mmCIF file of C-alpha atoms in Angstrom:
data_model
loop_
_atom_site.group_PDB
_atom_site.id
_atom_site.type_symbol
_atom_site.label_atom_id
_atom_site.label_comp_id
_atom_site.label_asym_id
_atom_site.label_seq_id
_atom_site.Cartn_x
_atom_site.Cartn_y
_atom_site.Cartn_z
ATOM 1 C CA UNK A 1 85.198 81.654 82.329
ATOM 2 C CA UNK A 2 87.704 80.896 85.094
ATOM 3 C CA UNK A 3 90.926 79.089 84.345
ATOM 4 C CA UNK A 4 91.529 75.554 85.688
ATOM 5 C CA UNK A 5 92.544 75.562 89.336
ATOM 6 C CA UNK A 6 96.022 74.590 90.414
ATOM 7 C CA UNK A 7 97.658 74.122 86.997
ATOM 8 C CA UNK A 8 101.267 75.058 87.855
ATOM 9 C CA UNK A 9 104.071 76.029 85.554
ATOM 10 C CA UNK A 10 107.603 74.648 85.572
ATOM 11 C CA UNK A 11 109.266 75.372 88.952
ATOM 12 C CA UNK A 12 112.439 77.421 89.103
ATOM 13 C CA UNK A 13 115.073 78.408 91.643
ATOM 14 C CA UNK A 14 114.690 77.343 95.241
ATOM 15 C CA UNK A 15 111.353 75.686 94.486
ATOM 16 C CA UNK A 16 113.208 72.815 92.813
ATOM 17 C CA UNK A 17 115.168 72.185 96.005
ATOM 18 C CA UNK A 18 111.986 72.184 98.074
ATOM 19 C CA UNK A 19 110.377 69.723 95.674
ATOM 20 C CA UNK A 20 113.500 67.568 95.843
ATOM 21 C CA UNK A 21 113.207 67.359 99.630
ATOM 22 C CA UNK A 22 109.563 66.358 99.279
ATOM 23 C CA UNK A 23 110.567 63.764 96.708
ATOM 24 C CA UNK A 24 113.070 62.258 99.139
ATOM 25 C CA UNK A 25 110.383 62.166 101.847
ATOM 26 C CA UNK A 26 107.870 60.591 99.479
ATOM 27 C CA UNK A 27 110.516 58.044 98.474
ATOM 28 C CA UNK A 28 111.047 57.175 102.125
ATOM 29 C CA UNK A 29 107.310 56.694 102.647
ATOM 30 C CA UNK A 30 107.106 54.585 99.505
ATOM 31 C CA UNK A 31 110.103 52.557 100.688
ATOM 32 C CA UNK A 32 108.289 51.702 103.926
ATOM 33 C CA UNK A 33 105.321 50.330 101.997
ATOM 34 C CA UNK A 34 107.625 48.478 99.597
ATOM 35 C CA UNK A 35 109.472 46.935 102.540
ATOM 36 C CA UNK A 36 106.178 45.671 103.971
ATOM 37 C CA UNK A 37 105.317 44.044 100.639
ATOM 38 C CA UNK A 38 108.836 42.612 100.303
ATOM 39 C CA UNK A 39 108.770 41.137 103.796
ATOM 40 C CA UNK A 40 105.272 39.644 103.549
ATOM 41 C CA UNK A 41 105.200 38.565 99.909
ATOM 42 C CA UNK A 42 108.851 38.289 98.905
ATOM 43 C CA UNK A 43 110.650 36.669 101.825
ATOM 44 C CA UNK A 44 108.750 33.330 101.705
ATOM 45 C CA UNK A 45 109.857 32.721 98.120
ATOM 46 C CA UNK A 46 113.426 33.779 98.971
ATOM 47 C CA UNK A 47 113.484 31.324 101.881
ATOM 48 C CA UNK A 48 112.096 28.588 99.638
ATOM 49 C CA UNK A 49 114.774 29.361 97.050
ATOM 50 C CA UNK A 50 117.531 29.151 99.664
ATOM 51 C CA UNK A 51 116.117 25.844 100.879
ATOM 52 C CA UNK A 52 116.229 24.463 97.338
ATOM 53 C CA UNK A 53 119.834 25.620 96.957
ATOM 54 C CA UNK A 54 120.887 24.083 100.275
ATOM 55 C CA UNK A 55 119.210 20.778 99.414
ATOM 56 C CA UNK A 56 120.981 20.690 96.042
ATOM 57 C CA UNK A 57 124.328 21.509 97.683
ATOM 58 C CA UNK A 58 123.925 18.704 100.239
ATOM 59 C CA UNK A 59 123.056 16.227 97.498
ATOM 60 C CA UNK A 60 126.073 17.313 95.461
ATOM 61 C CA UNK A 61 128.433 16.995 98.420
ATOM 62 C CA UNK A 62 127.113 13.575 99.332
ATOM 63 C CA UNK A 63 127.364 12.171 95.798
ATOM 64 C CA UNK A 64 131.150 11.822 95.170
ATOM 65 C CA UNK A 65 132.002 9.776 98.266
ATOM 66 C CA UNK A 66 135.454 8.947 96.920
ATOM 67 C CA UNK A 67 136.587 12.589 96.995
ATOM 68 C CA UNK A 68 137.151 12.987 100.741
ATOM 69 C CA UNK A 69 139.240 16.133 100.375
ATOM 70 C CA UNK A 70 136.570 18.018 98.496
ATOM 71 C CA UNK A 71 133.856 16.790 100.851
ATOM 72 C CA UNK A 72 135.897 17.784 103.868
ATOM 73 C CA UNK A 73 136.426 21.275 102.511
ATOM 74 C CA UNK A 74 132.744 21.627 101.675
ATOM 75 C CA UNK A 75 131.722 20.397 105.126
ATOM 76 C CA UNK A 76 134.080 22.860 106.771
ATOM 77 C CA UNK A 77 132.758 25.717 104.592
ATOM 78 C CA UNK A 78 129.156 24.780 105.421
ATOM 79 C CA UNK A 79 129.903 24.666 109.128
ATOM 80 C CA UNK A 80 131.392 28.147 109.192
ATOM 81 C CA UNK A 81 129.245 30.687 110.946
ATOM 82 C CA UNK A 82 127.473 33.211 108.722
ATOM 83 C CA UNK A 83 128.853 36.724 108.850
ATOM 84 C CA UNK A 84 125.311 38.133 108.616
ATOM 85 C CA UNK A 85 122.487 35.915 109.806
ATOM 86 C CA UNK A 86 119.510 35.201 107.589
ATOM 87 C CA UNK A 87 117.173 36.797 110.157
ATOM 88 C CA UNK A 88 119.147 40.027 110.021
ATOM 89 C CA UNK A 89 119.231 39.948 106.228
ATOM 90 C CA UNK A 90 115.445 39.540 105.990
ATOM 91 C CA UNK A 91 114.660 42.355 108.446
ATOM 92 C CA UNK A 92 117.170 45.154 109.031
ATOM 93 C CA UNK A 93 119.157 44.406 105.880
ATOM 94 C CA UNK A 94 116.069 44.268 103.694
ATOM 95 C CA UNK A 95 114.626 47.421 105.261
ATOM 96 C CA UNK A 96 117.873 49.355 104.791
ATOM 97 C CA UNK A 97 118.203 48.353 101.159
ATOM 98 C CA UNK A 98 114.596 49.091 100.238
ATOM 99 C CA UNK A 99 114.507 52.429 102.079
ATOM 100 C CA UNK A 100 117.761 53.656 100.519
ATOM 101 C CA UNK A 101 116.471 52.532 97.123
ATOM 102 C CA UNK A 102 113.168 54.336 97.667
ATOM 103 C CA UNK A 103 114.794 57.586 98.810
ATOM 104 C CA UNK A 104 117.230 57.591 95.882
ATOM 105 C CA UNK A 105 114.533 56.949 93.290
ATOM 106 C CA UNK A 106 112.282 59.482 94.991
ATOM 107 C CA UNK A 107 114.902 62.172 94.555
ATOM 108 C CA UNK A 108 115.480 61.321 90.900
ATOM 109 C CA UNK A 109 111.745 61.152 90.183
ATOM 110 C CA UNK A 110 111.145 64.525 91.851
ATOM 111 C CA UNK A 111 113.730 66.117 89.553
ATOM 112 C CA UNK A 112 111.994 64.496 86.575
ATOM 113 C CA UNK A 113 108.738 65.948 87.908
ATOM 114 C CA UNK A 114 110.283 69.430 87.994
ATOM 115 C CA UNK A 115 111.374 69.048 84.375
ATOM 116 C CA UNK A 116 108.050 67.844 82.931
ATOM 117 C CA UNK A 117 105.698 69.991 85.055
ATOM 118 C CA UNK A 118 103.905 72.390 82.737
ATOM 119 C CA UNK A 119 105.736 71.031 79.674
ATOM 120 C CA UNK A 120 103.677 67.938 78.774
ATOM 121 C CA UNK A 121 100.186 69.389 79.132
ATOM 122 C CA UNK A 122 98.039 71.343 81.547
ATOM 123 C CA UNK A 123 98.134 68.725 84.284
ATOM 124 C CA UNK A 124 97.888 69.440 87.986
ATOM 125 C CA UNK A 125 100.766 68.579 90.297
ATOM 126 C CA UNK A 126 98.993 65.405 91.441
ATOM 127 C CA UNK A 127 98.353 64.259 87.888
ATOM 128 C CA UNK A 128 101.930 65.049 86.839
ATOM 129 C CA UNK A 129 103.306 63.112 89.821
ATOM 130 C CA UNK A 130 101.112 60.141 88.901
ATOM 131 C CA UNK A 131 102.286 60.267 85.282
ATOM 132 C CA UNK A 132 105.945 60.465 86.316
ATOM 133 C CA UNK A 133 105.526 57.523 88.708
ATOM 134 C CA UNK A 134 103.730 55.440 86.059
ATOM 135 C CA UNK A 135 106.337 56.257 83.425
ATOM 136 C CA UNK A 136 109.192 55.439 85.818
ATOM 137 C CA UNK A 137 107.642 52.113 86.812
ATOM 138 C CA UNK A 138 107.109 51.207 83.157
ATOM 139 C CA UNK A 139 110.505 52.203 81.791
ATOM 140 C CA UNK A 140 112.760 51.484 84.758
ATOM 141 C CA UNK A 141 111.255 48.168 85.834
ATOM 142 C CA UNK A 142 108.308 46.737 83.882
ATOM 143 C CA UNK A 143 109.852 46.762 80.404
ATOM 144 C CA UNK A 144 113.245 45.369 81.556
ATOM 145 C CA UNK A 145 111.364 42.813 83.679
ATOM 146 C CA UNK A 146 109.499 41.513 80.624
ATOM 147 C CA UNK A 147 112.805 40.788 78.878
ATOM 148 C CA UNK A 148 114.924 39.814 81.885
ATOM 149 C CA UNK A 149 112.587 38.792 84.730
ATOM 150 C CA UNK A 150 113.962 38.685 88.262
ATOM 151 C CA UNK A 151 115.405 35.450 89.613
ATOM 152 C CA UNK A 152 115.757 34.325 93.237
ATOM 153 C CA UNK A 153 119.183 34.552 94.898
ATOM 154 C CA UNK A 154 121.749 31.819 94.243
ATOM 155 C CA UNK A 155 119.804 30.486 91.254
ATOM 156 C CA UNK A 156 121.303 29.739 87.869
ATOM 157 C CA UNK A 157 124.873 29.742 86.650
ATOM 158 C CA UNK A 158 127.030 32.011 88.885
ATOM 159 C CA UNK A 159 129.548 32.462 86.080
ATOM 160 C CA UNK A 160 127.052 34.519 84.067
ATOM 161 C CA UNK A 161 125.959 36.942 86.804
ATOM 162 C CA UNK A 162 128.073 39.748 85.362
ATOM 163 C CA UNK A 163 126.686 39.234 81.860
ATOM 164 C CA UNK A 164 123.101 39.073 83.116
ATOM 165 C CA UNK A 165 123.536 42.229 85.184
ATOM 166 C CA UNK A 166 125.000 44.103 82.220
ATOM 167 C CA UNK A 167 122.142 43.050 79.961
ATOM 168 C CA UNK A 168 119.550 44.076 82.544
ATOM 169 C CA UNK A 169 120.989 47.567 82.978
ATOM 170 C CA UNK A 170 121.360 47.890 79.216
ATOM 171 C CA UNK A 171 117.661 47.122 78.890
ATOM 172 C CA UNK A 172 116.853 49.773 81.503
ATOM 173 C CA UNK A 173 118.917 52.343 79.595
ATOM 174 C CA UNK A 174 117.241 51.485 76.295
ATOM 175 C CA UNK A 175 113.792 51.568 77.869
ATOM 176 C CA UNK A 176 114.346 54.983 79.449
ATOM 177 C CA UNK A 177 115.793 56.464 76.247
ATOM 178 C CA UNK A 178 112.941 55.055 74.168
ATOM 179 C CA UNK A 179 110.447 56.427 76.682
ATOM 180 C CA UNK A 180 111.976 59.910 76.434
ATOM 181 C CA UNK A 181 111.949 59.662 72.641
ATOM 182 C CA UNK A 182 108.259 58.711 72.725
ATOM 183 C CA UNK A 183 107.415 61.761 74.855
ATOM 184 C CA UNK A 184 109.344 64.072 72.522
ATOM 185 C CA UNK A 185 107.688 62.536 69.472
ATOM 186 C CA UNK A 186 104.259 62.867 71.049
ATOM 187 C CA UNK A 187 104.792 66.563 71.749
ATOM 188 C CA UNK A 188 105.942 67.248 68.195
ATOM 189 C CA UNK A 189 103.047 65.326 66.656
ATOM 190 C CA UNK A 190 100.399 66.915 68.882
ATOM 191 C CA UNK A 191 99.923 70.133 66.828
ATOM 192 C CA UNK A 192 99.203 68.094 63.683
ATOM 193 C CA UNK A 193 97.410 65.024 65.066
ATOM 194 C CA UNK A 194 95.900 66.303 68.283
ATOM 195 C CA UNK A 195 96.906 65.266 71.795
ATOM 196 C CA UNK A 196 95.051 61.937 71.836
ATOM 197 C CA UNK A 197 96.186 60.720 68.409
ATOM 198 C CA UNK A 198 99.748 61.874 69.048
ATOM 199 C CA UNK A 199 99.807 59.993 72.370
ATOM 200 C CA UNK A 200 98.535 56.812 70.680
ATOM 201 C CA UNK A 201 101.076 57.043 67.865
ATOM 202 C CA UNK A 202 103.948 57.734 70.269
ATOM 203 C CA UNK A 203 102.848 54.880 72.530
ATOM 204 C CA UNK A 204 102.656 52.429 69.636
ATOM 205 C CA UNK A 205 106.081 53.566 68.486
ATOM 206 C CA UNK A 206 107.470 52.963 71.969
ATOM 207 C CA UNK A 207 106.001 49.444 72.059
ATOM 208 C CA UNK A 208 107.382 48.657 68.604
ATOM 209 C CA UNK A 209 110.855 49.959 69.472
ATOM 210 C CA UNK A 210 110.893 47.972 72.722
ATOM 211 C CA UNK A 211 109.847 44.865 70.823
ATOM 212 C CA UNK A 212 112.714 45.291 68.366
ATOM 213 C CA UNK A 213 115.196 45.815 71.215
ATOM 214 C CA UNK A 214 113.951 42.671 72.988
ATOM 215 C CA UNK A 215 114.257 40.668 69.777
ATOM 216 C CA UNK A 216 117.884 41.674 69.204
ATOM 217 C CA UNK A 217 119.191 41.474 72.779
ATOM 218 C CA UNK A 218 120.309 37.991 73.930
ATOM 219 C CA UNK A 219 118.192 36.053 76.399
ATOM 220 C CA UNK A 220 118.947 34.660 79.849
ATOM 221 C CA UNK A 221 118.721 30.944 79.134
ATOM 222 C CA UNK A 222 121.072 30.037 81.995
ATOM 223 C CA UNK A 223 119.529 32.375 84.576
ATOM 224 C CA UNK A 224 117.468 29.586 86.162
ATOM 225 C CA UNK A 225 118.310 25.900 86.411
ATOM 226 C CA UNK A 226 115.832 23.586 84.725
ATOM 227 C CA UNK A 227 115.267 21.668 87.954
ATOM 228 C CA UNK A 228 114.289 24.742 89.984
ATOM 229 C CA UNK A 229 110.640 24.616 91.171
ATOM 230 C CA UNK A 230 108.448 26.664 88.848
ATOM 231 C CA UNK A 231 106.037 27.615 91.646
ATOM 232 C CA UNK A 232 108.822 29.195 93.728
ATOM 233 C CA UNK A 233 110.131 31.078 90.695
ATOM 234 C CA UNK A 234 106.641 32.345 89.819
ATOM 235 C CA UNK A 235 105.961 33.486 93.386
ATOM 236 C CA UNK A 236 109.287 35.321 93.550
ATOM 237 C CA UNK A 237 108.734 37.148 90.281
ATOM 238 C CA UNK A 238 105.201 38.165 91.227
ATOM 239 C CA UNK A 239 106.521 39.441 94.559
ATOM 240 C CA UNK A 240 109.239 41.546 92.930
ATOM 241 C CA UNK A 241 106.686 43.005 90.531
ATOM 242 C CA UNK A 242 104.386 43.793 93.453
ATOM 243 C CA UNK A 243 107.192 45.480 95.378
ATOM 244 C CA UNK A 244 107.972 47.816 92.505
ATOM 245 C CA UNK A 245 104.292 48.519 91.830
ATOM 246 C CA UNK A 246 103.727 49.386 95.494
ATOM 247 C CA UNK A 247 106.826 51.589 95.587
ATOM 248 C CA UNK A 248 105.855 53.700 92.582
ATOM 249 C CA UNK A 249 102.139 53.837 93.367
ATOM 250 C CA UNK A 250 102.752 55.113 96.896
ATOM 251 C CA UNK A 251 105.402 57.531 95.674
ATOM 252 C CA UNK A 252 103.046 58.970 93.056
ATOM 253 C CA UNK A 253 100.298 59.490 95.633
ATOM 254 C CA UNK A 254 102.545 60.840 98.417
ATOM 255 C CA UNK A 255 104.624 63.123 96.245
ATOM 256 C CA UNK A 256 101.550 64.370 94.406
ATOM 257 C CA UNK A 257 99.980 65.474 97.687
ATOM 258 C CA UNK A 258 103.194 67.089 98.950
ATOM 259 C CA UNK A 259 103.868 68.874 95.664
ATOM 260 C CA UNK A 260 100.264 70.064 95.383
ATOM 261 C CA UNK A 261 100.380 71.620 98.847
ATOM 262 C CA UNK A 262 103.615 73.402 97.965
ATOM 263 C CA UNK A 263 102.584 74.612 94.522
ATOM 264 C CA UNK A 264 98.912 75.479 95.125
ATOM 265 C CA UNK A 265 99.560 78.804 96.932
ATOM 266 C CA UNK A 266 102.033 79.779 94.213
ATOM 267 C CA UNK A 267 99.491 79.001 91.482
ATOM 268 C CA UNK A 268 96.701 80.889 93.226
ATOM 269 C CA UNK A 269 98.942 83.926 93.642
ATOM 270 C CA UNK A 270 99.916 83.891 89.965
ATOM 271 C CA UNK A 271 96.258 83.619 88.927
ATOM 272 C CA UNK A 272 95.283 86.503 91.224
ATOM 273 C CA UNK A 273 98.044 88.697 89.789
ATOM 274 C CA UNK A 274 96.956 87.810 86.247
ATOM 275 C CA UNK A 275 93.318 88.659 87.016
ATOM 276 C CA UNK A 276 94.236 92.023 88.560
ATOM 277 C CA UNK A 277 96.628 93.064 85.783
ATOM 278 C CA UNK A 278 94.018 94.465 83.325
ATOM 279 C CA UNK A 279 92.580 96.717 86.035
ATOM 280 C CA UNK A 280 95.912 98.431 86.691
#
């Protein structure tokens, strides 16, 4: 019986660097797709959010008519020309940010791929890339998003931005650490419970641990003003979720193909050497 085709082992030496370069390229490709989603699906809700903020600011400035000094300062500040126009922010600025983000995450994910390849089961390079992308999307974005969902720009109490940012990154750190712990636990339980049962137990443990963390961490009650339109907030959050889903899905597909093409000749050579060894 022949062994499964293209089941690589953990890469070593210069192969890691070559996979890293492919990860950066895959991240760039994924960033292009994410930018398209951000521009088409995300920018309308951002523009609507800015319009709501500007309308609220005008109403606030017009209300205290007796305070001419404050109104004069506000009018002067509003009339100042923007350093970076909104059109530039929504095109070149958005593209630059998303592409840099995609390339950076692509490099990190490719290194994670090199670490787990051949260590979490007899998966092909494509399957391993898909698993890494799915795990990264879940731990780095989805779980933190469920506790601290994204909010449009200039929404909520500006005095709590630092606190909210700290809590969000703390949730990312906890999610990633709990995800790693679940993988380690699953591997240790597999010899006794079997791969499927061990995966289920580790997954349930991850969900339970995340639930406990969400229960103990403080919420973001002041992240969104009560008067902010719910439809705009919903559209923005769906768009941000779609951007991240598109980024990681495209990365998993692109990097899986690139890694498979790189590793397939190496795997075939190793299998040929192994088959010829008994005859020597």
